[in-house]
PDB file of C-alpha atoms in Angstrom:
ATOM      1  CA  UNK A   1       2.777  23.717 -19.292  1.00 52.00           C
ATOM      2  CA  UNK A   2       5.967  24.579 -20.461  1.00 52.00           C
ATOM      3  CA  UNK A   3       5.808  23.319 -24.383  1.00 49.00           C
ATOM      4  CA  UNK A   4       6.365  26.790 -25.086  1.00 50.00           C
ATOM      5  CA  UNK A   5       9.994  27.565 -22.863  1.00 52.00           C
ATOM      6  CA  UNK A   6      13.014  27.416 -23.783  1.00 51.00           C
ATOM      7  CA  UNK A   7      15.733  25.489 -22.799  1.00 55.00           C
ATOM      8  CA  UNK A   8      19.019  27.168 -22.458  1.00 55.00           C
ATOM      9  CA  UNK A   9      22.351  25.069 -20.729  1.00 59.00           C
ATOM     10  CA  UNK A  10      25.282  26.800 -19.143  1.00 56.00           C
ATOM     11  CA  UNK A  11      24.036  30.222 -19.949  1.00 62.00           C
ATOM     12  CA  UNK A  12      24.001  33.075 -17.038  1.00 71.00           C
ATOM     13  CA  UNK A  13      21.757  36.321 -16.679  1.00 71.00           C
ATOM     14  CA  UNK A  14      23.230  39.270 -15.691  1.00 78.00           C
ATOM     15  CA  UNK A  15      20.987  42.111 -13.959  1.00 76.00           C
ATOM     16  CA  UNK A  16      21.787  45.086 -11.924  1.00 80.00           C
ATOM     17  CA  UNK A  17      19.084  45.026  -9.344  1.00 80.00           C
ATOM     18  CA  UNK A  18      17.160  42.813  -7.709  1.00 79.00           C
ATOM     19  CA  UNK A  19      14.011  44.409  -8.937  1.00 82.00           C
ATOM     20  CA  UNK A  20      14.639  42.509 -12.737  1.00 80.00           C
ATOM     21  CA  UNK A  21      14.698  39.466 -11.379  1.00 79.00           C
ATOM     22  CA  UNK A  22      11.476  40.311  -9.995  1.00 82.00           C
ATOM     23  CA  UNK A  23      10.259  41.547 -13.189  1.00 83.00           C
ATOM     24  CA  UNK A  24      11.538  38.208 -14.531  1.00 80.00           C
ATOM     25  CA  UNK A  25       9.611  36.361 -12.215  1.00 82.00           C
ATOM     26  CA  UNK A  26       6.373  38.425 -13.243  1.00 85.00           C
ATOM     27  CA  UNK A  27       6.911  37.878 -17.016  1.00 85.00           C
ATOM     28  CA  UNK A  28       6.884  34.593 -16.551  1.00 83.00           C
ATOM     29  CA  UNK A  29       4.310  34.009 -13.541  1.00 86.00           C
ATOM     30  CA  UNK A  30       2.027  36.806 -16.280  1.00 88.00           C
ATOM     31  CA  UNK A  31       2.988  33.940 -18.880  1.00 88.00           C
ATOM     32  CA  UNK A  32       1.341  31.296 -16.739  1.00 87.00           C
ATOM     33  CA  UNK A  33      -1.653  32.811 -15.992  1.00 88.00           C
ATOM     34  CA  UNK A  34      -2.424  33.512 -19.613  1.00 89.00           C
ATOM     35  CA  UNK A  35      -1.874  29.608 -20.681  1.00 88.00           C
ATOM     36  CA  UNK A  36      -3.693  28.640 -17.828  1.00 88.00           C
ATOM     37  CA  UNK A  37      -6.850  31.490 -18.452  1.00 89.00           C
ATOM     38  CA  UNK A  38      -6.785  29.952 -21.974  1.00 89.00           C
ATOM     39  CA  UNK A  39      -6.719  26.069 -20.880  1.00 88.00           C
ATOM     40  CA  UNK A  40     -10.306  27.217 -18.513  1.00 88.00           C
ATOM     41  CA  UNK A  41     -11.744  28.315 -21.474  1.00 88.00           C
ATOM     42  CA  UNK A  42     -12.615  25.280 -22.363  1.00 88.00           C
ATOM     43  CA  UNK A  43     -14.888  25.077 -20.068  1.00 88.00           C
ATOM     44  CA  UNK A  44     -13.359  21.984 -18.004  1.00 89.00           C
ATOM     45  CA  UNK A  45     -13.233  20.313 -14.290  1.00 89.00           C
ATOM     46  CA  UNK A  46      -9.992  17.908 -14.876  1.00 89.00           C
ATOM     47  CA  UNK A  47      -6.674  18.769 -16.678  1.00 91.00           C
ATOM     48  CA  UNK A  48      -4.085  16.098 -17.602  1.00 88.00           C
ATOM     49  CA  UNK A  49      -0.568  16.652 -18.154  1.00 87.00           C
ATOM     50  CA  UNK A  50       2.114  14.773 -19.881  1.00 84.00           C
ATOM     51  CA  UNK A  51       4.658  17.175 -18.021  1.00 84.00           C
ATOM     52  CA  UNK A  52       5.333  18.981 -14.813  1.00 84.00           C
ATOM     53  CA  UNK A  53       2.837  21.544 -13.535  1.00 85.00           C
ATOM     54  CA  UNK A  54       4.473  24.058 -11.885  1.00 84.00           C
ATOM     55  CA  UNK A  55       3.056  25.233  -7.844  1.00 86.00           C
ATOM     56  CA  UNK A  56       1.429  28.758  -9.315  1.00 87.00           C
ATOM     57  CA  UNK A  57      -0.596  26.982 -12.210  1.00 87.00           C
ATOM     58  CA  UNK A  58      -1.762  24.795 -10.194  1.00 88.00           C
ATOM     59  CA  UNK A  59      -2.977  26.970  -7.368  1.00 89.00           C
ATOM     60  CA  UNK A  60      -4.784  28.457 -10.319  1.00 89.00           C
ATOM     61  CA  UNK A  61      -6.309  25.540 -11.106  1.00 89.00           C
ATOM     62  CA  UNK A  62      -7.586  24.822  -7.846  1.00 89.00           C
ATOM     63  CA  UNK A  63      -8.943  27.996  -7.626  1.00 89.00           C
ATOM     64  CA  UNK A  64     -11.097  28.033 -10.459  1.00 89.00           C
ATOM     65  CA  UNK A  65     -11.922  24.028  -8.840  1.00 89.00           C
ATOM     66  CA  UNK A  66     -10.062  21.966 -11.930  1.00 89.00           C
ATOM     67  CA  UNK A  67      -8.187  19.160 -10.932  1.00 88.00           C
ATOM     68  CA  UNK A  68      -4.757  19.284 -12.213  1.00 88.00           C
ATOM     69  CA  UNK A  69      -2.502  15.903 -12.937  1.00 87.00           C
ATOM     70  CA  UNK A  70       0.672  15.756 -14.185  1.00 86.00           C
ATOM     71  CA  UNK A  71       3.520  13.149 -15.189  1.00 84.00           C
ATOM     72  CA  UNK A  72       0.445  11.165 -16.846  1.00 82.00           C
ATOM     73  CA  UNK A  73       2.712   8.533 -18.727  1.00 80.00           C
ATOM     74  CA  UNK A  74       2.138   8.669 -22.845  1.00 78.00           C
ATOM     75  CA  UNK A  75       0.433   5.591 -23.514  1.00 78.00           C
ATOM     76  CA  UNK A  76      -1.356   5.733 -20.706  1.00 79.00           C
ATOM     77  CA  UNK A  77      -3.006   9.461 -21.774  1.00 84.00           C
ATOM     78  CA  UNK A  78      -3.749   8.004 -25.495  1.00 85.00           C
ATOM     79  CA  UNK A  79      -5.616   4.918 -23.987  1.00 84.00           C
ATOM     80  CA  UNK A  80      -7.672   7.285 -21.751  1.00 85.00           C
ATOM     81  CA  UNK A  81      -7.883   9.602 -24.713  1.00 85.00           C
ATOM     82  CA  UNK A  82     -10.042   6.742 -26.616  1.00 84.00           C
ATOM     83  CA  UNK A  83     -11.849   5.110 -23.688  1.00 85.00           C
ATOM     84  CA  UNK A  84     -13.447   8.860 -22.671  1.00 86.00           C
ATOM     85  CA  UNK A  85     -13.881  10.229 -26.347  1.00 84.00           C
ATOM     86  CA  UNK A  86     -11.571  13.220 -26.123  1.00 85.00           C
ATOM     87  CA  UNK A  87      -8.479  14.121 -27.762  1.00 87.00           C
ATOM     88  CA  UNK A  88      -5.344  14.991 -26.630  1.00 86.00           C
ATOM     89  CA  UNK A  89      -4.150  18.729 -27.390  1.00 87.00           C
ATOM     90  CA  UNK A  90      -0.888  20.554 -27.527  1.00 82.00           C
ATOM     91  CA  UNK A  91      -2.530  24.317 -28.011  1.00 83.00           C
ATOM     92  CA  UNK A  92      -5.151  25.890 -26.435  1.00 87.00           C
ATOM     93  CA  UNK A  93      -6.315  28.417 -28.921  1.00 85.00           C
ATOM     94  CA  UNK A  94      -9.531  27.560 -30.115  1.00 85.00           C
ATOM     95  CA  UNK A  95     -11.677  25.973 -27.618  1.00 85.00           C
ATOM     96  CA  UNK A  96     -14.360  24.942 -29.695  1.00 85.00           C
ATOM     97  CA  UNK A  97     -12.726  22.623 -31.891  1.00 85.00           C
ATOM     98  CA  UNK A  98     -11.654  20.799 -28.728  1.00 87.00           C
ATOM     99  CA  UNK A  99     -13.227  17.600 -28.303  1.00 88.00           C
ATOM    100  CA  UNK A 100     -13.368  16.994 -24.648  1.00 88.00           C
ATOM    101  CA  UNK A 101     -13.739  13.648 -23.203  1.00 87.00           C
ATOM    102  CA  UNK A 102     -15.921  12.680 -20.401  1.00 86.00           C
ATOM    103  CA  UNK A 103     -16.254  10.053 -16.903  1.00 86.00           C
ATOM    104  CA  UNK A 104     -18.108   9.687 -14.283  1.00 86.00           C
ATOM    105  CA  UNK A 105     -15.834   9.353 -11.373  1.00 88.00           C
ATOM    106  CA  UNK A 106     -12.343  10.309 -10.845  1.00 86.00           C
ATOM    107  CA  UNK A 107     -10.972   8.920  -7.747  1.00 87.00           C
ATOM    108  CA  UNK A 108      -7.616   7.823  -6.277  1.00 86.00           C
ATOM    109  CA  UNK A 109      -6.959   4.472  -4.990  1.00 87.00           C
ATOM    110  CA  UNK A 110      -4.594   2.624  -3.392  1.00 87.00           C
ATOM    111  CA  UNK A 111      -3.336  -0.722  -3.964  1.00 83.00           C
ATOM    112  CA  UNK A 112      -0.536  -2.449  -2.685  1.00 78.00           C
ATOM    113  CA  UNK A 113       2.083   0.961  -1.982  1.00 80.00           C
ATOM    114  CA  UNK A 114       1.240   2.299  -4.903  1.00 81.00           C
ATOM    115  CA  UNK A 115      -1.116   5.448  -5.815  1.00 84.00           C
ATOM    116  CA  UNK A 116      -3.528   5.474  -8.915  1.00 83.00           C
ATOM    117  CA  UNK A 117      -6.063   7.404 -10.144  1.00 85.00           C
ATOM    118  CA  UNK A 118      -8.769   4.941 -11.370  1.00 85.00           C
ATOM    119  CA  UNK A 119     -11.701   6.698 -14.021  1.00 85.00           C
ATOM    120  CA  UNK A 120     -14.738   4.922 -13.928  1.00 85.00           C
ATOM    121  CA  UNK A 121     -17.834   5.331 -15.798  1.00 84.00           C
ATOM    122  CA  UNK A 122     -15.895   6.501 -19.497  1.00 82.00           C
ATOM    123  CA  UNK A 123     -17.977   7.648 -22.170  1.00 73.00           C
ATOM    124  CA  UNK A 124     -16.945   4.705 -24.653  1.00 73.00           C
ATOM    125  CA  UNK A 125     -17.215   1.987 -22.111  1.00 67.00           C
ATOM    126  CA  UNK A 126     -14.929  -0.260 -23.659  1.00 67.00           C
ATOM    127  CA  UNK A 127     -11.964  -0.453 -21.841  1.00 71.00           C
ATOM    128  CA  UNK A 128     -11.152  -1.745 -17.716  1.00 77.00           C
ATOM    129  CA  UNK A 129      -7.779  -1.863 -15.922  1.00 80.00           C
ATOM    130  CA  UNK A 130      -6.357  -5.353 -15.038  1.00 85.00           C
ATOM    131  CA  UNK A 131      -4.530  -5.205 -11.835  1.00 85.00           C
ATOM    132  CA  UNK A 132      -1.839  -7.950 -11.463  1.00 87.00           C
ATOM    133  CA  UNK A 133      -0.361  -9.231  -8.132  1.00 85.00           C
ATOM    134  CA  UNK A 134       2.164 -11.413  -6.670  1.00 84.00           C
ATOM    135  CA  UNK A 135       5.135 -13.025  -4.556  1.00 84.00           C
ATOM    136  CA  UNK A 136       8.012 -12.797  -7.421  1.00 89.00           C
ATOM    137  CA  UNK A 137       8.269 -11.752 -10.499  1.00 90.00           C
ATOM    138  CA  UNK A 138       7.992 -14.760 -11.697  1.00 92.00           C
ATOM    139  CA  UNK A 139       4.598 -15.529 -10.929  1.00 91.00           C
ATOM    140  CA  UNK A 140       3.735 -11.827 -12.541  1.00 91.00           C
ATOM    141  CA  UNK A 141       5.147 -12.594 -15.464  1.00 92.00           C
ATOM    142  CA  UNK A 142       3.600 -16.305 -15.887  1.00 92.00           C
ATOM    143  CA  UNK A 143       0.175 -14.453 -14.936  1.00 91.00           C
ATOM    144  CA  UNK A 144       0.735 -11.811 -17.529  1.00 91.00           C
ATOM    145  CA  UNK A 145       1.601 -14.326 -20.006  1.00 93.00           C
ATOM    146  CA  UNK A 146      -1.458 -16.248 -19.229  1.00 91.00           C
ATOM    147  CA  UNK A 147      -3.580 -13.272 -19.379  1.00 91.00           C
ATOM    148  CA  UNK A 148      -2.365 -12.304 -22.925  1.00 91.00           C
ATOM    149  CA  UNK A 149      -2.867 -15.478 -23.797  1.00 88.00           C
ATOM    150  CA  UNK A 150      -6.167 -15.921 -22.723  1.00 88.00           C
ATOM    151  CA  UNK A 151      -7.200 -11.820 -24.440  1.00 88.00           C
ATOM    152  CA  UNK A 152      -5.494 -13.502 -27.619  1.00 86.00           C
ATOM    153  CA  UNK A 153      -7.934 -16.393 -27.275  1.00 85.00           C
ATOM    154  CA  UNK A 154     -10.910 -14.296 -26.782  1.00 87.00           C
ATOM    155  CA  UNK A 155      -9.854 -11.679 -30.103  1.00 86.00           C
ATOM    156  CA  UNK A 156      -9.745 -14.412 -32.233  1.00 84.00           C
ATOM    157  CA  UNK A 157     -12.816 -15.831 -31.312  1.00 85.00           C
ATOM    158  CA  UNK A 158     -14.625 -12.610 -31.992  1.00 86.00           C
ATOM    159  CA  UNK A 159     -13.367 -12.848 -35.348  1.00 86.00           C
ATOM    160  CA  UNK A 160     -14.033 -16.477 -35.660  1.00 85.00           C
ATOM    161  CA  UNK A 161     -16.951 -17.562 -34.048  1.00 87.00           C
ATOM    162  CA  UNK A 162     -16.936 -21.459 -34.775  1.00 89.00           C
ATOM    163  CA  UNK A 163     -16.545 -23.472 -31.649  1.00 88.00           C
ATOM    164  CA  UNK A 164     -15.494 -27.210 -30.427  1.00 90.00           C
ATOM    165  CA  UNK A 165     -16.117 -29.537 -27.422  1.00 90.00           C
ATOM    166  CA  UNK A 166     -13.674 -28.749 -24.772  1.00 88.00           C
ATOM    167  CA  UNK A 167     -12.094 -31.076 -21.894  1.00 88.00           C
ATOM    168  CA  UNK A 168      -9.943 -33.521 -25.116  1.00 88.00           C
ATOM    169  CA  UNK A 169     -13.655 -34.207 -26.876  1.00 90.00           C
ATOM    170  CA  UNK A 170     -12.267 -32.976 -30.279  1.00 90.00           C
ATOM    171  CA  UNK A 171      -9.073 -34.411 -30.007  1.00 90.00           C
ATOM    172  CA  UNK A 172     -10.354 -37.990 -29.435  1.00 91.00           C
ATOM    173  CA  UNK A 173     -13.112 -36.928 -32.093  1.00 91.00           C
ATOM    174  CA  UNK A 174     -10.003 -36.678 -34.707  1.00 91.00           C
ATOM    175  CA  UNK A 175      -7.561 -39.579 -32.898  1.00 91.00           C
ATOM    176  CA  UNK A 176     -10.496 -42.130 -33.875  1.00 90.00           C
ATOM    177  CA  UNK A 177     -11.239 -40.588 -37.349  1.00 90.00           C
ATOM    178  CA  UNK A 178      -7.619 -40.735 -38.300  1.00 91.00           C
ATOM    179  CA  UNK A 179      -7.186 -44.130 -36.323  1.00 90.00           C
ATOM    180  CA  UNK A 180     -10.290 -45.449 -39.262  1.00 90.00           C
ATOM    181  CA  UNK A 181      -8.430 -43.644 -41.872  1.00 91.00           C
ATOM    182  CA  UNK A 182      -4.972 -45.741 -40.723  1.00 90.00           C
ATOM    183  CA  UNK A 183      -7.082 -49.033 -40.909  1.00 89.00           C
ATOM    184  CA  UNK A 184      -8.081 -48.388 -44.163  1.00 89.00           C
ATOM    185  CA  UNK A 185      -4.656 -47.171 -45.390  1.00 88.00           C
ATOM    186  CA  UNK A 186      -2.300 -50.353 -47.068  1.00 88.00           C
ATOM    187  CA  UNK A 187       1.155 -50.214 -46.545  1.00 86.00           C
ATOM    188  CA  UNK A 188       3.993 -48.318 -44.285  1.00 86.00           C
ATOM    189  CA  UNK A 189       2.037 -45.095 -44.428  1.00 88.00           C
ATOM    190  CA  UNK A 190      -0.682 -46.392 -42.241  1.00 90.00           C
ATOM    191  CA  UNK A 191       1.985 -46.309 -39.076  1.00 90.00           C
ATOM    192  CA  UNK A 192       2.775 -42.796 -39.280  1.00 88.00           C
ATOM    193  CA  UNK A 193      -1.151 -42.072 -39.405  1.00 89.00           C
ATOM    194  CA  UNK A 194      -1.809 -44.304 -36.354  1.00 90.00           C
ATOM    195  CA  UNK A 195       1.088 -42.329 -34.895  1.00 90.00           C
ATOM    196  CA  UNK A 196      -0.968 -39.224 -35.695  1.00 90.00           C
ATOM    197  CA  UNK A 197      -3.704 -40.069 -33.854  1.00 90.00           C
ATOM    198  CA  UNK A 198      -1.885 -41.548 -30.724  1.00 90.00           C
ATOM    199  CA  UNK A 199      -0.170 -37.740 -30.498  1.00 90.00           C
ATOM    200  CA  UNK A 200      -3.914 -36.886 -30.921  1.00 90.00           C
ATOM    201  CA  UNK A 201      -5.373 -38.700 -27.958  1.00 89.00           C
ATOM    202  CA  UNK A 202      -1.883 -37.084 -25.781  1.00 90.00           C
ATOM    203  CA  UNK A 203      -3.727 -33.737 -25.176  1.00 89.00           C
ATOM    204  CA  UNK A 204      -6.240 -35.190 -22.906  1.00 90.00           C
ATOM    205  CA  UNK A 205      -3.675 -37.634 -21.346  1.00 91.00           C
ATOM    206  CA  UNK A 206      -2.255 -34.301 -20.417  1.00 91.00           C
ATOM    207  CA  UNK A 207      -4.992 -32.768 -19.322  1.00 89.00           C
ATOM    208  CA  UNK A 208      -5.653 -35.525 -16.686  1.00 90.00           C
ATOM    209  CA  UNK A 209      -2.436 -35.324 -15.608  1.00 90.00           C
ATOM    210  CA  UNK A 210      -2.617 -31.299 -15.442  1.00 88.00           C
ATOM    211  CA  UNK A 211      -5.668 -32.150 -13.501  1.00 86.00           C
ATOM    212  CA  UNK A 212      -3.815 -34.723 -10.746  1.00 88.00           C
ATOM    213  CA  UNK A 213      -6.064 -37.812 -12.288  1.00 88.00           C
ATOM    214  CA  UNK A 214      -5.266 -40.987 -13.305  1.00 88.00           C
ATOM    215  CA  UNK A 215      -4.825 -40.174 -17.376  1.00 87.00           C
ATOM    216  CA  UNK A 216      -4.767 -43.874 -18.491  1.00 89.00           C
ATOM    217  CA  UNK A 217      -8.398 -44.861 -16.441  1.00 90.00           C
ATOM    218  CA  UNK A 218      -9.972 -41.816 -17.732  1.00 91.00           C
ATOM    219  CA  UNK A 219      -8.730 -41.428 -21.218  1.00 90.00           C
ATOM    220  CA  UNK A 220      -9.782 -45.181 -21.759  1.00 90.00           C
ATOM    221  CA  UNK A 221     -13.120 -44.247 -20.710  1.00 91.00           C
ATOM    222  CA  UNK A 222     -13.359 -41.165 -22.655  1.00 90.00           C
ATOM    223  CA  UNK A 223     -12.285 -43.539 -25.715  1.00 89.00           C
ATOM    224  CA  UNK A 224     -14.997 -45.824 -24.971  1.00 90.00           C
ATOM    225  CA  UNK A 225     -17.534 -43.578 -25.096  1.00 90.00           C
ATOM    226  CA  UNK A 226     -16.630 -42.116 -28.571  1.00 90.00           C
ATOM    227  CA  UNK A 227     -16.481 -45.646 -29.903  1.00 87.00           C
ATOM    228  CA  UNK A 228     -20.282 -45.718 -28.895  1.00 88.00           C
ATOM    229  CA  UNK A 229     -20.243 -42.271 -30.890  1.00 87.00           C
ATOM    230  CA  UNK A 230     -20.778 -40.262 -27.587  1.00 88.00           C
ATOM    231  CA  UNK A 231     -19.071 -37.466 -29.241  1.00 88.00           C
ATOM    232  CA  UNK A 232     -19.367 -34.954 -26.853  1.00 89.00           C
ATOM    233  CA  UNK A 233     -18.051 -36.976 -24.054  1.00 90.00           C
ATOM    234  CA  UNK A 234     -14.813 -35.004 -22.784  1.00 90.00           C
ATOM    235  CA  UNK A 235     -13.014 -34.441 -19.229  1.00 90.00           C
ATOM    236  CA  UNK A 236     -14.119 -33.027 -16.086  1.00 89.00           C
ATOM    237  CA  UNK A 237     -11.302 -31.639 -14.507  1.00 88.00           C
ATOM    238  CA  UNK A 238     -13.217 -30.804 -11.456  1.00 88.00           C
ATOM    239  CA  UNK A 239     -14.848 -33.868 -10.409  1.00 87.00           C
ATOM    240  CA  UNK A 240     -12.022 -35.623 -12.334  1.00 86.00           C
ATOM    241  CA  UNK A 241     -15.103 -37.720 -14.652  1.00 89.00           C
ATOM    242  CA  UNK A 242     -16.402 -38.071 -18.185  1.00 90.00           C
ATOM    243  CA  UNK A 243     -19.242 -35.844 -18.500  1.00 90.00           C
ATOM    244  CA  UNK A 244     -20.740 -34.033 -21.077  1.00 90.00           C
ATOM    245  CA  UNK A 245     -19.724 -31.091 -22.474  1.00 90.00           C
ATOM    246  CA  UNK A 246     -22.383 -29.656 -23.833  1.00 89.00           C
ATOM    247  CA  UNK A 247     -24.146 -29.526 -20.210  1.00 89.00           C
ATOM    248  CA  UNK A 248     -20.834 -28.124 -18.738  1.00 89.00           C
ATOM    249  CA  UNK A 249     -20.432 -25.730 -21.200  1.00 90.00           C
ATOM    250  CA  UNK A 250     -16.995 -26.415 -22.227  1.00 89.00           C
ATOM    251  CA  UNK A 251     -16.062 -25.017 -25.792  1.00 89.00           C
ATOM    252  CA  UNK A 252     -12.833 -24.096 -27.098  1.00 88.00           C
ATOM    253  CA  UNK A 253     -12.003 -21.758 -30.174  1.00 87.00           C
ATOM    254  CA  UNK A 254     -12.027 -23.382 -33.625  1.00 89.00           C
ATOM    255  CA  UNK A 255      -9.223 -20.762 -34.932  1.00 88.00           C
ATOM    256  CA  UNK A 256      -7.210 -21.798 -31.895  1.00 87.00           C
ATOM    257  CA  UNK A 257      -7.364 -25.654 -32.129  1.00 88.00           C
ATOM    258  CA  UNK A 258      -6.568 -25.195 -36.087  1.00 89.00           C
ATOM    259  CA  UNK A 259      -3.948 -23.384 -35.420  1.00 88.00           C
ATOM    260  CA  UNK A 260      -2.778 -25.589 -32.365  1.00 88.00           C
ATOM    261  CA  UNK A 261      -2.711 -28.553 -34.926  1.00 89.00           C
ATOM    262  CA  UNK A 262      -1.053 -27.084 -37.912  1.00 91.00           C
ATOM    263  CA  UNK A 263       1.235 -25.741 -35.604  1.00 91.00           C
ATOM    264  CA  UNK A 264       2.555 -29.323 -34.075  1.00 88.00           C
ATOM    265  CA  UNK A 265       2.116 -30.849 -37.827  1.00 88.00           C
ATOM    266  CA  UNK A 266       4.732 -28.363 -39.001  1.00 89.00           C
ATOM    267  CA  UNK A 267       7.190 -28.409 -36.169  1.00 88.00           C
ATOM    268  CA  UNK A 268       7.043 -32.583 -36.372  1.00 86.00           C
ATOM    269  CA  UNK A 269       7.192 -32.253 -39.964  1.00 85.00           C
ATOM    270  CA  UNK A 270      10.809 -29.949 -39.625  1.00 86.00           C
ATOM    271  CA  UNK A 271      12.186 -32.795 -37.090  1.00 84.00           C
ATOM    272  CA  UNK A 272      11.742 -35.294 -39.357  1.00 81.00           C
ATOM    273  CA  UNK A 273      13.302 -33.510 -42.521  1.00 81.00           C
ATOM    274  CA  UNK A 274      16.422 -33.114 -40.121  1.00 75.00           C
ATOM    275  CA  UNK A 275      19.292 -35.736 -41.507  1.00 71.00           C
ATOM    276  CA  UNK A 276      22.281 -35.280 -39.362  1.00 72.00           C
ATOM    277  CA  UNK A 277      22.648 -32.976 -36.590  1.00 71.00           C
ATOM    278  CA  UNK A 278      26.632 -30.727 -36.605  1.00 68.00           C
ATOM    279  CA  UNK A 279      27.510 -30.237 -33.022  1.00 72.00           C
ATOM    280  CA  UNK A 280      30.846 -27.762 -32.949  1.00 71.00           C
ATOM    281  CA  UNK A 281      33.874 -29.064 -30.228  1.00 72.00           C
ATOM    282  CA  UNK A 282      33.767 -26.385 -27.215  1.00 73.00           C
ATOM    283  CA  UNK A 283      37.116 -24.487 -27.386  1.00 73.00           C
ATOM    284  CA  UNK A 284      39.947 -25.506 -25.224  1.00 73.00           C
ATOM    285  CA  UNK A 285      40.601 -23.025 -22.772  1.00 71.00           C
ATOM    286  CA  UNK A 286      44.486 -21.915 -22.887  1.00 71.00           C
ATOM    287  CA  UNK A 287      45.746 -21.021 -19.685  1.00 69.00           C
ATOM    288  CA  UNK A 288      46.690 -17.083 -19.240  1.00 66.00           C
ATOM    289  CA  UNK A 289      50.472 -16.411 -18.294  1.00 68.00           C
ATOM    290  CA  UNK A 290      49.916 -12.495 -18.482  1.00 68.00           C
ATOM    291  CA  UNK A 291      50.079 -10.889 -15.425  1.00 66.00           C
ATOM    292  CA  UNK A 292      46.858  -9.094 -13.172  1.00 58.00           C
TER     293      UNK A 292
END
């Protein structure tokens, strides 16, 4: 509302009666009015503001029944901007090439002792509000971390669609088809393949263990069942079992687990081109004579 002022430091204004400061005052309530008489003309029931809204534009606002709201953060006005299918405008003087967006409900809720307006019912219908909670902010950060993780997960699945049997089914599934490619291999190369696939069949050790099973009675089982080619045999972390995947419905992105495994290849790869590792002697601390 007040894009157009301007702002003048250590400046004074001089009058000689009282009257021109209540001319002043007119000019700029006048001012006002007209912004605001042009911002209606749009033909609108809700008016967001990046900035302050001064008391007399919004008791014209209320009159005419808009809701005013002001100090809307920027990114949070942009995101709105898409989700309702309006724009966001700096100048009010042509109403009709104003794309306005539109909601169902504008309420304000409370949660926690904070105050937010929630918008439900947007015109795109693409976007929701995730509202995070906890003890420390450590446990908001690991549960924003997880979160991201898991929306990362979920984008790259919409790009790729492939999936693979979840709960360590496609890591024993590769452990026992490198482990034939080891047998078959003559010579010293054939341990660092077996080594391979024993890092392979680690996952679901660790997801036992995750789970608060016993990893070595489990994982043994799960290996005997893909040597009777029961390859969709994985974990079930909830009954803490072998069970099948398919009828549990456990799947797990194929970009993800490529990238998981060409992402431990290369960082085992760089440890073992490392020859000789420089440490640097700490410093010895002098003792300080100066005076305080």
């Amino acid at each position: 509302m007040d894009a157009d002022k301007i702002k003048i430091y250590a400046a004074r204004v001089r009058v000689d009666a009282v009257s021109k400061v209540a001319e002043l005052e007119l000019a700029e309530k006048e001012k006002m009015k007209a912004k605001v008489e042009k911002i209606l003309k749009h033909n609108i029931n809700v008016f967001i503001n990046r900035q302050l809204i001064y008391n007399y534009p919004e008791q014209l606002f209320a009159d005419a029944g808009v809701m005013a709201i002001e100090h809307a953060d920027f990114e949070g006005v942009e995101r709105l901007a898409l989700v309702t299918g309006g724009e966001i405008v700096s100048t009010f003087d042509l109403p009709e090439a104003v794309k306005l967006g539109h909601c169902d409900l504008i309420e304000e809720v409370i949660i926690g002792e904070d105050k937010l307006i929630k918008f439900s019912g947007v015109a795109m219908g693409e976007a929701c509000t995730i509202v995070l909670r906890g003890a420390t902010q450590q446990i908001l950060d690991e549960a924003e971390r997880s979160l991201h993780d898991a929306l990362c997960v979920m984008s790259q699945t919409v790009k790729e669609t492939r999936t693979v049997f979840g709960g360590g089914a496609s890591e024993m599934l590769m452990a026992n088809a490198v482990s034939k490619l080891a047998a078959r291999t003559p010579g010293k190369e054939a341990v660092a393949i077996e080594a391979y696939a024993k890092a392979l069949r680690m996952l679901p050790t660790i997801i036992a263990d995750n789970g608060g099973f016993d990893s070595a009675e489990l994982v043994s089982q799960l290996r005997a069942s893909h040597t009777d080619d029961k390859i969709r045999q994985g974990l079930d972390m909830e009954k803490g079992e072998v069970a099948d995947m398919v009828v549990l419905g456990i799947t797990e992105s194929f970009r993800v687990k490529q990238q998981v495994l060409i992402s431990g290849s290369e960082a085992a790869e760089m440890i073992l081109r490392v020859d000789s590792i420089l440490r640097a002697a700490p410093r010895k601390r002098e003792h300080d004579n100066r005076p305080c």
